[in-house]
Short mmCIF file of C-alpha atoms and ligand atoms in Angstrom, two decimals:
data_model
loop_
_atom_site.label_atom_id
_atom_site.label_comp_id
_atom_site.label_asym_id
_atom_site.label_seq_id
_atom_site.Cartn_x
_atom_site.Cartn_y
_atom_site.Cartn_z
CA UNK A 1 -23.74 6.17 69.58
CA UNK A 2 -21.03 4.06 68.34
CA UNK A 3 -18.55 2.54 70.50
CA UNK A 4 -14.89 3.83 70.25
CA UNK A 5 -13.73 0.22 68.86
CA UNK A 6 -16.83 0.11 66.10
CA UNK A 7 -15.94 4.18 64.99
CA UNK A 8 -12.16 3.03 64.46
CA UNK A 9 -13.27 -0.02 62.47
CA UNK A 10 -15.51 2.20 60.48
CA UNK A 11 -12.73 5.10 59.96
CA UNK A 12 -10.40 1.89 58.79
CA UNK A 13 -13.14 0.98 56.81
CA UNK A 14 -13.85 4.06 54.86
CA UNK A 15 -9.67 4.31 54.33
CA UNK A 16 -9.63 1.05 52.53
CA UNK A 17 -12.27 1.93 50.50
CA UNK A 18 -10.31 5.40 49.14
CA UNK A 19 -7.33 3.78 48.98
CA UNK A 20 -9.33 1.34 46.70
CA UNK A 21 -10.65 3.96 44.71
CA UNK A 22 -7.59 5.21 44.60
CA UNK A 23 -5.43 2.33 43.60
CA UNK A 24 -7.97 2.01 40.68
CA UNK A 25 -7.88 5.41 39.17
CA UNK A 26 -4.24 5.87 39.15
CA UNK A 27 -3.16 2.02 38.60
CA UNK A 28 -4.94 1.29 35.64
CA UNK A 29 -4.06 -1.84 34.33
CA UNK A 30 -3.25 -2.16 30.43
CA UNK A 31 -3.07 -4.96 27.94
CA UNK A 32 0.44 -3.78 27.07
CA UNK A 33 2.73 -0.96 27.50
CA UNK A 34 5.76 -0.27 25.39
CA UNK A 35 7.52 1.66 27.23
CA UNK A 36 10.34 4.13 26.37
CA UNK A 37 9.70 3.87 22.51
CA UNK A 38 11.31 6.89 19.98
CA UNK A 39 7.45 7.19 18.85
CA UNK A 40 7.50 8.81 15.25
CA UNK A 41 5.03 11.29 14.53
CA UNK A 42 4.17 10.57 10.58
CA UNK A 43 2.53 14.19 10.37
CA UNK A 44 6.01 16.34 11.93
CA UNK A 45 8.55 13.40 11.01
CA UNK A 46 9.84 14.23 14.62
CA UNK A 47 10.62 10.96 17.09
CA UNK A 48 10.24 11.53 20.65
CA UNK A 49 10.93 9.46 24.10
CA UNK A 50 7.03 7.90 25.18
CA UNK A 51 5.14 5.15 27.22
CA UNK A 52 2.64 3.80 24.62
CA UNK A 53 -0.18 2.39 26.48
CA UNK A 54 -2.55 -0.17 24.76
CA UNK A 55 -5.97 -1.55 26.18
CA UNK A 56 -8.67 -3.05 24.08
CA UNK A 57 -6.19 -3.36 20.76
CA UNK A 58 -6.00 0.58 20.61
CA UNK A 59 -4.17 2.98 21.83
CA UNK A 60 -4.99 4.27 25.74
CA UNK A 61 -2.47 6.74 26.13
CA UNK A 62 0.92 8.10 25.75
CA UNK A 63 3.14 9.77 28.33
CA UNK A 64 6.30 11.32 28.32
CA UNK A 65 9.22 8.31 29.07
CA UNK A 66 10.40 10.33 31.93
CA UNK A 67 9.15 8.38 34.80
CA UNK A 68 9.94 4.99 34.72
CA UNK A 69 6.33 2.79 34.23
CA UNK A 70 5.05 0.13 37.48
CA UNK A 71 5.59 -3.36 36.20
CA UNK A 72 1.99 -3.26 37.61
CA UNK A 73 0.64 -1.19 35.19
CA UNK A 74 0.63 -4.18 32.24
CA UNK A 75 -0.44 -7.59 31.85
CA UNK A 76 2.67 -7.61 29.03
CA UNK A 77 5.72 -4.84 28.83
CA UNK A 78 7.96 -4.77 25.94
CA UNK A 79 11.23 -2.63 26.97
CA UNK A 80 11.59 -0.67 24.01
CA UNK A 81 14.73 0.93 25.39
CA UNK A 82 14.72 4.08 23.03
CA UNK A 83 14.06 1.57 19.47
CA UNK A 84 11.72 3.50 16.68
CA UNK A 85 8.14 2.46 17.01
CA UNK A 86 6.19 3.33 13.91
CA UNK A 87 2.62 2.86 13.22
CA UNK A 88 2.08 -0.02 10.87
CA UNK A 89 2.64 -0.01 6.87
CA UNK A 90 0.25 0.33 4.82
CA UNK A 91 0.02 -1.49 1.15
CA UNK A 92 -2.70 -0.02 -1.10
CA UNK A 93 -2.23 -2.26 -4.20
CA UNK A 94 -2.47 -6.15 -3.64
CA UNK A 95 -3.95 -9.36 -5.00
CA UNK A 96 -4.10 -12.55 -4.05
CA UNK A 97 -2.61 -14.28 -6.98
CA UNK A 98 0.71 -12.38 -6.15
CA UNK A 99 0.57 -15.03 -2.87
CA UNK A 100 -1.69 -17.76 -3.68
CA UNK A 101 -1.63 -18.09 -7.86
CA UNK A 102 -5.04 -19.02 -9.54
CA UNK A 103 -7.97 -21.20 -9.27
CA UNK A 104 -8.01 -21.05 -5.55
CA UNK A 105 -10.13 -23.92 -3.96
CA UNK A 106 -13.28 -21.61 -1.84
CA UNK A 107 -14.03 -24.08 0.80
CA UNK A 108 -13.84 -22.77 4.43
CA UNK A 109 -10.53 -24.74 5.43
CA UNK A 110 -8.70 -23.33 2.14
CA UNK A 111 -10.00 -19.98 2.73
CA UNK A 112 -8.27 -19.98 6.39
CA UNK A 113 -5.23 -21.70 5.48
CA UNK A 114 -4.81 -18.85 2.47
CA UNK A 115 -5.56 -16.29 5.11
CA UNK A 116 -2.58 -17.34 7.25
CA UNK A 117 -0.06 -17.35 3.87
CA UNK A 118 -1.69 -13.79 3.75
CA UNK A 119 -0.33 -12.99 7.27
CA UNK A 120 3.03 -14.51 6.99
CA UNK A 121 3.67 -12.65 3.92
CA UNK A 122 2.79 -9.47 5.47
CA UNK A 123 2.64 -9.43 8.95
CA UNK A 124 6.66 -10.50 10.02
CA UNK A 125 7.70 -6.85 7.21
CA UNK A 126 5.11 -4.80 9.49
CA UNK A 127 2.56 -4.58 6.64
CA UNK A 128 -0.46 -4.27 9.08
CA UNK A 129 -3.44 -3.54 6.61
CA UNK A 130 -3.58 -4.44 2.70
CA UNK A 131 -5.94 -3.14 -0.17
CA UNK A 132 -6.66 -5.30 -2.40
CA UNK A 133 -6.22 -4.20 -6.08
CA UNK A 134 -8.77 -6.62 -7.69
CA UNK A 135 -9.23 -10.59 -7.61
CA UNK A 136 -11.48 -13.00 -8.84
CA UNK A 137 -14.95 -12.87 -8.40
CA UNK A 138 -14.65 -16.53 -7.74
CA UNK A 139 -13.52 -15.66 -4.63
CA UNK A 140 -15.86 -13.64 -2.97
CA UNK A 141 -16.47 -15.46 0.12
CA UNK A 142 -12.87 -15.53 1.00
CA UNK A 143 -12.08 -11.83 0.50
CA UNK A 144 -15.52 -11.40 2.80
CA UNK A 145 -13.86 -14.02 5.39
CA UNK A 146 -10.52 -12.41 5.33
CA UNK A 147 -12.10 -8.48 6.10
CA UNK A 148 -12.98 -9.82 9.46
CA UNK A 149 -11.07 -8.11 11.79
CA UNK A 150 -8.75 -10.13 13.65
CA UNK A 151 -5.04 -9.18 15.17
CA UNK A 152 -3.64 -12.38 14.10
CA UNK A 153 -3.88 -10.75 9.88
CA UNK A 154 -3.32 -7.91 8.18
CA UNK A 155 -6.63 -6.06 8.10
CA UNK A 156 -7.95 -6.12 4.23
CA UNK A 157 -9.73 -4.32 2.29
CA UNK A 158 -11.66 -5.99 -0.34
CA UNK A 159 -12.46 -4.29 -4.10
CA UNK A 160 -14.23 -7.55 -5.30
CA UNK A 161 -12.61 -7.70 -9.38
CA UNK A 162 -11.40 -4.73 -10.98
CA UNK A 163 -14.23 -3.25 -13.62
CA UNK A 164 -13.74 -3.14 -17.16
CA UNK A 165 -15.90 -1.88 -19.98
CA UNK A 166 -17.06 -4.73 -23.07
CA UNK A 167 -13.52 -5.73 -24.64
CA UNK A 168 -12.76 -4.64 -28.18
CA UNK A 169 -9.82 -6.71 -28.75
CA UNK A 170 -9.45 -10.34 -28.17
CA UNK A 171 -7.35 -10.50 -25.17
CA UNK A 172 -9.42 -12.89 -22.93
CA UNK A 173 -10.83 -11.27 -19.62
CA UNK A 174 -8.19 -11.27 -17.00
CA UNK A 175 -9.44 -13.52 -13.64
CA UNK A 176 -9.05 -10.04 -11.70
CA UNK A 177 -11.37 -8.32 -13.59
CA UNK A 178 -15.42 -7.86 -14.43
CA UNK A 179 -16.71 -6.41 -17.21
CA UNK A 180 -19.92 -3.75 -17.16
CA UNK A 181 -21.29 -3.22 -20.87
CA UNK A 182 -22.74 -0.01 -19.89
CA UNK A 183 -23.18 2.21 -17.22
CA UNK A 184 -26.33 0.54 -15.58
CA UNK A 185 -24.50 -2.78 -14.88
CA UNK A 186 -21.41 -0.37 -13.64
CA UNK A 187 -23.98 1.48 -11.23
CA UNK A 188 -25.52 -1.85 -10.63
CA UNK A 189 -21.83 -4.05 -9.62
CA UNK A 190 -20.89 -0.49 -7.55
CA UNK A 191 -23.88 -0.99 -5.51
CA UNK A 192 -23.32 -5.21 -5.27
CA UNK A 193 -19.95 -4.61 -4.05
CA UNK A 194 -21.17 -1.86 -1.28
CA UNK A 195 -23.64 -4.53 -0.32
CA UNK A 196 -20.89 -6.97 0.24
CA UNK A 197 -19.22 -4.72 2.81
CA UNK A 198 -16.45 -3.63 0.03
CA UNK A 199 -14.90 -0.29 0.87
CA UNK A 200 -12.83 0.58 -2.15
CA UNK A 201 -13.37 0.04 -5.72
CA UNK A 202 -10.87 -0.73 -8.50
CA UNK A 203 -11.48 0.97 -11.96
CA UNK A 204 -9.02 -0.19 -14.49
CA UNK A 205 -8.32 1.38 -18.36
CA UNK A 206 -10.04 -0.82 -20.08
CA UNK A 207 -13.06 0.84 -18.54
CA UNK A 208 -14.49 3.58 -21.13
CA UNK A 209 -16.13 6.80 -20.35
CA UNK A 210 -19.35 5.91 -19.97
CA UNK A 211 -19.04 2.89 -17.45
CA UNK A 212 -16.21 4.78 -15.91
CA UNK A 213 -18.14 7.91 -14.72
CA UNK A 214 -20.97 6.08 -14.11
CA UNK A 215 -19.21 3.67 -11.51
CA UNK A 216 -16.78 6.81 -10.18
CA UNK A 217 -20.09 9.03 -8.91
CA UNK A 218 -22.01 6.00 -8.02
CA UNK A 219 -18.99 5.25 -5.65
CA UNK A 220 -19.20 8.34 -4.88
CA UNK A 221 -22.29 8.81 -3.69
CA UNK A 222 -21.60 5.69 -1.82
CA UNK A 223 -18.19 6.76 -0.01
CA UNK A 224 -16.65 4.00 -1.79
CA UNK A 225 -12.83 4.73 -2.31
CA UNK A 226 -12.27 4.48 -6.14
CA UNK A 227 -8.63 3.96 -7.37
CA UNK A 228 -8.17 3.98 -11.04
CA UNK A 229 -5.18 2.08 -13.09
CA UNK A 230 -5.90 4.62 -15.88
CA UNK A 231 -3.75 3.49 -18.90
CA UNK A 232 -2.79 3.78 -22.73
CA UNK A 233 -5.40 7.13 -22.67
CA UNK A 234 -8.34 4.93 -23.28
CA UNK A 235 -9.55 7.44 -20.97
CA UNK A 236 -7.10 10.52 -21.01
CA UNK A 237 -5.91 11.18 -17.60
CA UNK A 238 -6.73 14.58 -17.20
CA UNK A 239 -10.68 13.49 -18.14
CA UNK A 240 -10.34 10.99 -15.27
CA UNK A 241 -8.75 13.56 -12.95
CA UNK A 242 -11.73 16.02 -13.79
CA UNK A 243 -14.41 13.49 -13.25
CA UNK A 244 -13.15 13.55 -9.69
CA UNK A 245 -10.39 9.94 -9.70
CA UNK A 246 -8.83 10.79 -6.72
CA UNK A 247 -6.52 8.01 -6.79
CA UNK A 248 -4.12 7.01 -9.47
CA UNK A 249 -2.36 3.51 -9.45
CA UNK A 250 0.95 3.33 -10.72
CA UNK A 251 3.15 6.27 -11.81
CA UNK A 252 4.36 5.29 -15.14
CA UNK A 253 0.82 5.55 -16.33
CA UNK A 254 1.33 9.65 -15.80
CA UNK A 255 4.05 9.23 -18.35
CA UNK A 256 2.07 7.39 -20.81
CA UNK A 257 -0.39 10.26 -20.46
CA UNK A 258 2.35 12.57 -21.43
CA UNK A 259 4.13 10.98 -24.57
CA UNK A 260 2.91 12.60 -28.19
CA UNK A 261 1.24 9.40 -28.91
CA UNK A 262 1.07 11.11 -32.65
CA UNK A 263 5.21 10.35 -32.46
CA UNK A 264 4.05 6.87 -31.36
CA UNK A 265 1.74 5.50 -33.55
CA UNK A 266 0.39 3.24 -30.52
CA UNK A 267 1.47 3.36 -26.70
CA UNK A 268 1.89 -0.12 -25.50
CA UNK A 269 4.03 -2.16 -24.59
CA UNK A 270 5.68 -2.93 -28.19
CA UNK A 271 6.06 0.54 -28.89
CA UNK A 272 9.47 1.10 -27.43
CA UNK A 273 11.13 -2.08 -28.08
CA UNK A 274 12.49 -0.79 -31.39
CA UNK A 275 15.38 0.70 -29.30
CA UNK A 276 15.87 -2.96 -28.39
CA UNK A 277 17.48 -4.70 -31.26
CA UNK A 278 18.84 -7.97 -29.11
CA UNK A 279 15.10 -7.82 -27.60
CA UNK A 280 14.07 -7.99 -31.12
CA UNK A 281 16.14 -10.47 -31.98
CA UNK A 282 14.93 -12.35 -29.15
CA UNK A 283 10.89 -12.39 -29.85
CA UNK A 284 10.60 -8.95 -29.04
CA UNK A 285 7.68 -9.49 -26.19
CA UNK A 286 10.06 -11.17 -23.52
CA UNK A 287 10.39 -8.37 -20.59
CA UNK A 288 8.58 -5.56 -23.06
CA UNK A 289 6.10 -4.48 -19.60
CA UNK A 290 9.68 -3.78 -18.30
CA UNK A 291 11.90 -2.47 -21.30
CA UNK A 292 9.17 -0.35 -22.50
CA UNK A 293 7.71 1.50 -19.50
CA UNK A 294 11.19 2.30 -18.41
CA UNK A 295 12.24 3.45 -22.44
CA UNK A 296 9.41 5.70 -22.10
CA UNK A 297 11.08 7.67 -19.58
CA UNK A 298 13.97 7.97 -21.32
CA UNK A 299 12.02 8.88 -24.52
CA UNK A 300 10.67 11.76 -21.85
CA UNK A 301 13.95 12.91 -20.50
CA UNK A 302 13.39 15.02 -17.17
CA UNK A 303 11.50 17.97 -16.62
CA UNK A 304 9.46 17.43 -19.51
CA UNK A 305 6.73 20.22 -19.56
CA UNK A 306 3.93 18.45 -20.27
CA UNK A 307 4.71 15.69 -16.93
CA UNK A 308 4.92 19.03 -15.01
CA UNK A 309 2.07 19.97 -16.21
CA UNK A 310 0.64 16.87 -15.42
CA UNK A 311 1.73 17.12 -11.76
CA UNK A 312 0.33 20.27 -11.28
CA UNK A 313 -3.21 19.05 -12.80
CA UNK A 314 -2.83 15.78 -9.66
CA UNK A 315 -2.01 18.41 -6.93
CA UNK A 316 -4.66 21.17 -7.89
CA UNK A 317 -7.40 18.05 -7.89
CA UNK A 318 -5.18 16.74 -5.08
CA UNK A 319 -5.45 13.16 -6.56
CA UNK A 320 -2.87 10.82 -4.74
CA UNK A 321 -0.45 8.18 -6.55
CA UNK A 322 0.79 4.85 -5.67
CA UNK A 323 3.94 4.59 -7.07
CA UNK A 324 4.49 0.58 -7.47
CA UNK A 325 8.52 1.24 -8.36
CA UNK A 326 9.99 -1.96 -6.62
CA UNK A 327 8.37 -4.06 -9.26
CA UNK A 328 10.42 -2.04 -11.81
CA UNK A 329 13.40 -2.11 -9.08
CA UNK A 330 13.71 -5.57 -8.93
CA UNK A 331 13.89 -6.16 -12.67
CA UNK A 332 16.67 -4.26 -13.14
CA UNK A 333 18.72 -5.20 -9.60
CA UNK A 334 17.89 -2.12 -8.17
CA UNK A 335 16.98 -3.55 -5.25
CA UNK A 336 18.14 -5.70 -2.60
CA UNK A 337 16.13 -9.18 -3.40
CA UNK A 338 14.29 -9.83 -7.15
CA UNK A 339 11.75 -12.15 -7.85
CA UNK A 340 12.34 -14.90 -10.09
CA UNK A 341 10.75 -14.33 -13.62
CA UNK A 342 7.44 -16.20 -14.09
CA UNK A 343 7.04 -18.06 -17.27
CA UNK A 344 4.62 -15.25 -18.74
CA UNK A 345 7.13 -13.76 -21.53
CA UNK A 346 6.63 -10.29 -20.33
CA UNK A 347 7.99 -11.12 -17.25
CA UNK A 348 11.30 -12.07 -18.54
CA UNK A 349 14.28 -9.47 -19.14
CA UNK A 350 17.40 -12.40 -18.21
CA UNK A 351 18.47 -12.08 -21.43
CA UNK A 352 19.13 -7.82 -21.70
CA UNK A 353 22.60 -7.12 -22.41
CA UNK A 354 24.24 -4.87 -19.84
CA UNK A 355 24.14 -1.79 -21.89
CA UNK A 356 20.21 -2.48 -22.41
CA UNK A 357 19.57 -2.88 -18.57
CA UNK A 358 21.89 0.02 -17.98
CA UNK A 359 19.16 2.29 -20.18
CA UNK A 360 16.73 0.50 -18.51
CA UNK A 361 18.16 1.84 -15.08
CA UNK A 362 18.51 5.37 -16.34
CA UNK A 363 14.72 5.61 -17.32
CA UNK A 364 13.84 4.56 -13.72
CA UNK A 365 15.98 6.77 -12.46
CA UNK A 366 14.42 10.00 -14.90
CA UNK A 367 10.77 8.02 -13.55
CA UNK A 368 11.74 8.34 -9.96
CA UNK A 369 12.81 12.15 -10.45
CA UNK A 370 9.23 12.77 -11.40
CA UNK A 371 7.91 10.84 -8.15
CA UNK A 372 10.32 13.05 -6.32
CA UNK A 373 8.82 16.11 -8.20
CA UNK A 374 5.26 15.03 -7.25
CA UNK A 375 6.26 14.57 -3.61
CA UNK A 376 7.83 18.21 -3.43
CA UNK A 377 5.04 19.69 -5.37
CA UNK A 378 2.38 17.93 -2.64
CA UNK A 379 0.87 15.32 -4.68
CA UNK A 380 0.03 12.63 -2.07
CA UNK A 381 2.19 9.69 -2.66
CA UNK A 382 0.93 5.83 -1.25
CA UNK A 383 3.22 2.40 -1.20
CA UNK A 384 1.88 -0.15 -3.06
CA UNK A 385 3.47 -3.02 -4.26
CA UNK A 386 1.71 -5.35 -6.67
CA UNK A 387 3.90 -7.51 -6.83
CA UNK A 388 5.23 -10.91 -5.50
CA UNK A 389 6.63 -11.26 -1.95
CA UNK A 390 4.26 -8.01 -0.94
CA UNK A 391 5.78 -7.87 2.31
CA UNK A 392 9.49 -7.96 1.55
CA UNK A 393 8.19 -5.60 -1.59
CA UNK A 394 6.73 -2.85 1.00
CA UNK A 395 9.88 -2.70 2.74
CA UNK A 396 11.60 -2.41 -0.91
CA UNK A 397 9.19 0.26 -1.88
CA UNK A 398 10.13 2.29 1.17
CA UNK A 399 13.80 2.23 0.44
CA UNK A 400 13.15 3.04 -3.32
CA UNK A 401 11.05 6.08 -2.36
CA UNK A 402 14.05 7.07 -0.56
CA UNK A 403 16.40 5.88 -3.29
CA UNK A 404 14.81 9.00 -5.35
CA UNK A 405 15.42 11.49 -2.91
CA UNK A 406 12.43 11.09 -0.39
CA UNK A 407 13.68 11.53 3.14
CA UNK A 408 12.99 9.16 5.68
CA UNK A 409 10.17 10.78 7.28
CA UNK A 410 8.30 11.53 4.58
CA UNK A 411 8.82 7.82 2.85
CA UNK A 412 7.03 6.70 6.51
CA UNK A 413 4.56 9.19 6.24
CA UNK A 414 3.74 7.99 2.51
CA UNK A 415 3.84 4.45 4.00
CA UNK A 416 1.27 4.60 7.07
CA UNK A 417 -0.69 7.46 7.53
CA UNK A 418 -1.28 8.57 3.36
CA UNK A 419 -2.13 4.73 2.88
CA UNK A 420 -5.13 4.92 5.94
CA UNK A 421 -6.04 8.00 4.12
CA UNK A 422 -6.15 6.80 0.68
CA UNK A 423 -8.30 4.04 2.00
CA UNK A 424 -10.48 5.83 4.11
CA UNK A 425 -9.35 4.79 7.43
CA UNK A 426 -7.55 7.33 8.52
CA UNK A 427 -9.64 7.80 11.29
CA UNK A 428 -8.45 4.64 13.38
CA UNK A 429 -5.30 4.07 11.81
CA UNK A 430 -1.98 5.41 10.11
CA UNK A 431 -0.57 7.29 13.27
CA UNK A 432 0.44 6.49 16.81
CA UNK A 433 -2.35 8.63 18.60
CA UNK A 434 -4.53 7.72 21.21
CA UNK A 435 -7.81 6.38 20.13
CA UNK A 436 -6.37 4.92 17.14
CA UNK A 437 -5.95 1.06 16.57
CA UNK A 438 -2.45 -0.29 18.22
CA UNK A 439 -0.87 -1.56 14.60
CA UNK A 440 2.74 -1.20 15.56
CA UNK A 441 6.51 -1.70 14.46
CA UNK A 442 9.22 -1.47 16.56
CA UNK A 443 12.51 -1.20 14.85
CA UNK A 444 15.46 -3.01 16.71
CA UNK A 445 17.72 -0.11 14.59
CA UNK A 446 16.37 2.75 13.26
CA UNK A 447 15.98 3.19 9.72
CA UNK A 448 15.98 7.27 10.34
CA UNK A 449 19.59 6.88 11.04
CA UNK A 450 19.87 4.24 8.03
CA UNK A 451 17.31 3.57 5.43
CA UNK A 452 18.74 -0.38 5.55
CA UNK A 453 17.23 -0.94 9.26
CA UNK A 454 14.03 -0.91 7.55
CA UNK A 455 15.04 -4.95 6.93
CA UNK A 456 16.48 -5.56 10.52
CA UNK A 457 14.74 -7.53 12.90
CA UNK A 458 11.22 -5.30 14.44
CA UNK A 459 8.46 -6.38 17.04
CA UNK A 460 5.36 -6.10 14.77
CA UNK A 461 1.93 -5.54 16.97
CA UNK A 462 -1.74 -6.18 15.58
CA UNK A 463 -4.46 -4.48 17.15
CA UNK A 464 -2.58 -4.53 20.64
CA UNK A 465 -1.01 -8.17 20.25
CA UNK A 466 2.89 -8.74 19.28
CA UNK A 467 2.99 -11.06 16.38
CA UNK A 468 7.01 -11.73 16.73
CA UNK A 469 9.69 -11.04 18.83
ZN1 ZN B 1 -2.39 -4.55 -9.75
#
């Protein structure tokens, strides 16, 4: 028998240990909880009211914002007080010369202070993963070091150097770039790169038929993510789109696949100049990657049959395209910052005449009607940017897509959740769901209501942890 005194301390006893039990279950404590975010759902484009709660780096759950959330339920709160939170960009088409330029010292100190130039140039724009579109063998060990997952960098995903079949011509090798002479050593540097951890692969034109099936079903067979730059129809497009490419780099490249390249005895980059005379005058190859790829569209016009033919052919094989337009955008002042010219001739258009950059700007424009077209039609559409300033470029890209009649939600769609797909990782990124990594941006204005917020100040969040306020 227990004495009165002993059965009450035993009764208190038992309390405190439900109340324990039940302080734990219903006061969980998280890492960090935004709460009262406008969370954008890429896949509906609809914004709604929610407490985003992160444990671990991922996210732990959402709730609706109508109760307000304990102070005691985070070790960190960010008051998002109704701001867009977004999951985080994604940039398909990268290299590290656009950042770091060439012959890149490899010892361990370099590699980490390259990796944080990486994050600054990314990170602050709420770029929070970064596909590599081929670099240097050379540098190997720091495109394995910088895949480590970490949430102080962008996550990235290495291709190793873009493969290319035995030159013909006597262009030198580009640093970015391996060649295969045949489609054993393509099989063979497919398999070398899977063995390095490398996700996705990086076919470029001046890969031939042989090497280029070879490498596409040996990736494959792999679950390696090809992307193929597939240019001046060394390989026709619609042969690469029926070998199973299921990711196209670029959309200019559709309209070189288009142009009667009878009416043009070669499609390159002199081909167009002719339209040009001051360019002429002035060594015709200064700015001709520009001039030319923007005079093809005009040479097109819009709604020519054989692009929409072309479009159909990507959305029946549903192949997706990264556009790359701000590079294009910038060039011409399109845009709201350009990149100084390097000293590589092609790069340099300072000296078009107004009337010459005003043609250039229309054959953008008739390019970014077709990129509309492909949207509307289904044809999955990715942000890459390729160019210098990559972070700075995303947030251009996005307000280009929109420049050509992409609405908001869509251009963030193309921008998170179709970049995690196009990589393969749309299974723990591209959307604000639970389960799913916490890569964040909160927008301090909303760039739903005005495209421009996209540039005003955001919290950015890596796997759970805020990079800026
Ligand atoms: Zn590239």
């Amino acid at each position: 028998m227990l004495t009165s005194e002993e059965a009450m301390i035993k009764k208190l006893l038992i309390l405190t240990l439900v109340a324990a039990a039940l302080t734990s279950c219903t006061n969980q404590v998280y890492d960090l909880v935004i709460a009262e975010a406008n969370v954008l759902d890429v896949q509906t484009g609809q914004a709604a009211l929610q407490h985003v709660y992160v444990k671990d780096g991922k996210i732990a759950a959402l709730s609706a914002a109508d109760k307000r959330v304990s102070e005691k339920s985070a070790l960190r709160m960010v008051e998002a007080k109704g701001q867009l939170l977004t999951p985080g960009l994604v940039d398909v088409h990268f290299h590290t010369s656009e950042i770091l330029g060439e012959e890149l010292s490899t010892d361990a100190d370099s590699i980490l202070r390259y990796r944080q130039k990486f994050a600054a140039a990314y990170l602050p724009y709420g770029v929070t993963t970064v596909r590599s579109g081929g670099d240097s063998e050379a540098y190997i060990p720091m495109l394995q070091a910088w895949q480590e997952p970490s949430p102080a960098y962008p996550d990235f995903i290495a291709v190793g150097a873009a493969l290319v079949s035995t030159p013909r011509d006597p262009r030198p090798v580009y640093s970015g770039h391996v060649v295969v002479n045949n489609p054993e050593e393509a099989i063979a540097k497919i398999d070398q790169y899977h063995q390095l951890g490398f996700t996705n692969t990086k076919l470029y034109w001046r890969l031939r038929e042989p090497e280029f099936k070879a490498a596409l079903n040996r990736a494959k067979e792999l679950g390696v993510q090809p992307f193929g730059h597939i240019d001046y129809k060394v390989l026709p497009l619609e042969e690469a789109v029926k070998a199973g490419l299921k990711n196209i780099e670029h959309a200019y490249t559709v309209g070189i696949a288009a142009i009667d390249s009878a009416k043009y005895e070669y499609i390159n980059a002199w081909a167009f100049v002719d339209h040009y005379p001051k360019a002429i005058k002035n060594n015709a190859v200064d700015g001709s990657f520009f001039i030319s790829r923007m005079e093809l569209f005009n040479q097109l016009g819009p709604n020519h049959p054989r692009m929409l033919e072309l479009i159909e052919l990507l959305k029946a094989h549903e192949v997706s395209v990264t556009p790359t337009i701000h590079l294009f955008a910038q060039r011409f002042g399109l845009t709201y910052f350009t990149t100084p010219a390097k000293l590589a001739a092609y790069d340099y258009t300072e000296y078009l005449v107004e009337e010459e950059r005003i043609r250039c700007r229309q054959g953008y424009f008739i390019m970014g009607q077709y990129i509309k077209q492909m949207h509307e039609a289904g044809v999955q559409l990715n942000l890459g940017t390729d160019w210098d300033d990559p972070g700075k470029a995303a947030l251009s890209e996005m307000l280009e897509l929109h420049e050509i009649g992409i609405p908001m939600p869509d251009v963030f769609r193309i921008a998170t959740l179709n970049g995690a797909k196009a990589v393969g990782m749309a299974d723990t990124i591209g959307t604000v769901e639970v389960g799913k990594r916490a890569n964040l941006v909160l927008f301090s204005q909303s760039p739903l209501e005005k495209p421009e917020n996209l540039l005003a100040p955001k919290v950015v969040i890596k796997d759970g942890v805020a990079v800026n306020r």
